[in-house]
Coordinates of C-alpha atoms in Angstrom, one line a residue:
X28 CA 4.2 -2.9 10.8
X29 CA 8.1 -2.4 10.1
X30 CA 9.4 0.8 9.6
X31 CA 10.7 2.1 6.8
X32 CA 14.5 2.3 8.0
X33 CA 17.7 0.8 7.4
X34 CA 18.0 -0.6 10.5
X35 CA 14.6 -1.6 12.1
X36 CA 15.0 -4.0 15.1
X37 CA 12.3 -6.2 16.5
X38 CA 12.0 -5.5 20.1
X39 CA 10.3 -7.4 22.7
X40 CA 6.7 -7.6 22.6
X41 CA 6.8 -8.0 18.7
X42 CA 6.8 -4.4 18.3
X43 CA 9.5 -3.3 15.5
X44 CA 11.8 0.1 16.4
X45 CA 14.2 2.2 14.2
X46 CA 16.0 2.6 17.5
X47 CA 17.9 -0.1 19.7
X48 CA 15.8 -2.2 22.0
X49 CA 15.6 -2.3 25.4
X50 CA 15.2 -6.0 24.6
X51 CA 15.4 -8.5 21.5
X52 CA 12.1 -9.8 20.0
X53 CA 11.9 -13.0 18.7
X54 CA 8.1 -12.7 16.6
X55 CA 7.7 -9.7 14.7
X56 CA 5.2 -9.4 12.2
X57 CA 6.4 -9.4 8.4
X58 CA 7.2 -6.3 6.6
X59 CA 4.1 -5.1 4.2
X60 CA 3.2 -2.4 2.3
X61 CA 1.3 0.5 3.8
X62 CA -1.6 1.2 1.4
X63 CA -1.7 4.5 1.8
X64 CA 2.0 5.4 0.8
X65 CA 1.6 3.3 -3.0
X66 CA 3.6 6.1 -5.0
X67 CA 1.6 7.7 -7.9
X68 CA 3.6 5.5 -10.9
X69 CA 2.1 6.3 -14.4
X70 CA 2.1 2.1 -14.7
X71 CA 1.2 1.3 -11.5
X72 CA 3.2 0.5 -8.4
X73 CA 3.5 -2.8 -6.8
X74 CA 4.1 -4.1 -3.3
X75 CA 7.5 -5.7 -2.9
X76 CA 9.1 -8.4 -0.5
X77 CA 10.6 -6.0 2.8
X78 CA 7.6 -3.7 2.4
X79 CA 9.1 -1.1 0.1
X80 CA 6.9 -0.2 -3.0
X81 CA 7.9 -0.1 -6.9
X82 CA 7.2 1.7 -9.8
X83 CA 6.0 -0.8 -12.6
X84 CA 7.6 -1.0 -16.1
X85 CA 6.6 0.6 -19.2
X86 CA 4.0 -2.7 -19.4
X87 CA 2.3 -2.4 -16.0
X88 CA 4.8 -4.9 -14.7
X89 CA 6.3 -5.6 -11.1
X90 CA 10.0 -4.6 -11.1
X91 CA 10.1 -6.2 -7.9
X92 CA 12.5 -9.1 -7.4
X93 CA 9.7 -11.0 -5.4
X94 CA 6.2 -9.3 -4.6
X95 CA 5.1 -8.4 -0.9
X96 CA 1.5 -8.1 1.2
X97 CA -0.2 -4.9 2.1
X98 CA -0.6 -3.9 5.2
X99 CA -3.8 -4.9 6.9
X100 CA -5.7 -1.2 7.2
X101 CA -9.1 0.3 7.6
X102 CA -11.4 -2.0 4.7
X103 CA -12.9 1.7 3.5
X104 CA -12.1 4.7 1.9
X105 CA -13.3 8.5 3.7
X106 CA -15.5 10.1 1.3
X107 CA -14.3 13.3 0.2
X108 CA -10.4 12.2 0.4
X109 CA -10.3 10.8 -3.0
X110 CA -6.9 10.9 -5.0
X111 CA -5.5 15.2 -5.5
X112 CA -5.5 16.2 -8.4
X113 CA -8.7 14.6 -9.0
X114 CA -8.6 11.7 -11.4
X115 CA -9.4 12.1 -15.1
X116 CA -11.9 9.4 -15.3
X117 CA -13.3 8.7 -11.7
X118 CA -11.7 7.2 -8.5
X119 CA -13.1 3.5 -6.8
X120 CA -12.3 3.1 -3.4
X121 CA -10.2 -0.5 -3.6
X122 CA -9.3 -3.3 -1.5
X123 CA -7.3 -2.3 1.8
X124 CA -9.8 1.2 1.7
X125 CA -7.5 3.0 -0.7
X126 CA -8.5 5.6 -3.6
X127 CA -7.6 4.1 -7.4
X128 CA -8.2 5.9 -10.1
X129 CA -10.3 4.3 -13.1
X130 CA -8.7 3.1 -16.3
X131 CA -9.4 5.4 -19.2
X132 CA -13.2 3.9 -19.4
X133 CA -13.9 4.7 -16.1
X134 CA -13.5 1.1 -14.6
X135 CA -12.2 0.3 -11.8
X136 CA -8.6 -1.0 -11.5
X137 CA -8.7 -2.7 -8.3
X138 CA -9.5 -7.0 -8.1
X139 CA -11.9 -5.9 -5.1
X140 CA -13.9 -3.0 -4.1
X141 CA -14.4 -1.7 -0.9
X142 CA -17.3 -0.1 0.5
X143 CA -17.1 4.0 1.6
X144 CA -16.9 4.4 5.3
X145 CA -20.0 5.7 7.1

């Protein structure tokens, strides 16, 4: 995964490094979104291209001049590590295992669920 730093490099062996390599890479996988850093935005936040997130606008919409991916990460959420504070209405363990909390009817936010991990 890139780093989040001005400067990351992509060394050899496709690994990306804040610091200077001991040797250029040439295949470095893209920049995403780590799920568990998504900022707690009163709209949302979205995933944007370089693997920074965004708050969303006043509508729930990206402000992000093109979106991004997530990061690929443990498909399950850790009982007992939902969202602090708690959320108002519930919390549903979402795509990517990360904590969402429901809408104001207690539904789920996410597109997907993901299971709890054992």
């Amino acid at each position: 995964m890139r780093p989040d730093c001005a400067d990351a490099a992509c060394c050899a062996g496709g690994k990306w490094s804040c610091d200077k390599c001991d040797a250029p890479g040439e295949v470095c996988p893209p920049a995403c979104c780590n799920p568990a850093a998504k900022p707690p935005c009163f709209e949302g936040a979205s995933c944007c291209e370089g693997g920074a997130w965004a708050c969303n606008d006043d509508g729930g919409q990206s402000t992000c001049a093109a979106p991004g991916e997530l990061c690929q990460s443990e498909a399950c959420c850790v009982p007992g590590t939902e969202p602090d504070p708690p959320c108002v209405e519930g919390a549903s363990c979402c795509e990517g295992g990360v904590w969402e909390c429901n809408d104001d009817l207690g539904q789920p936010v996410c597109m997907e669920l993901a299971p709890l991990c054992e």
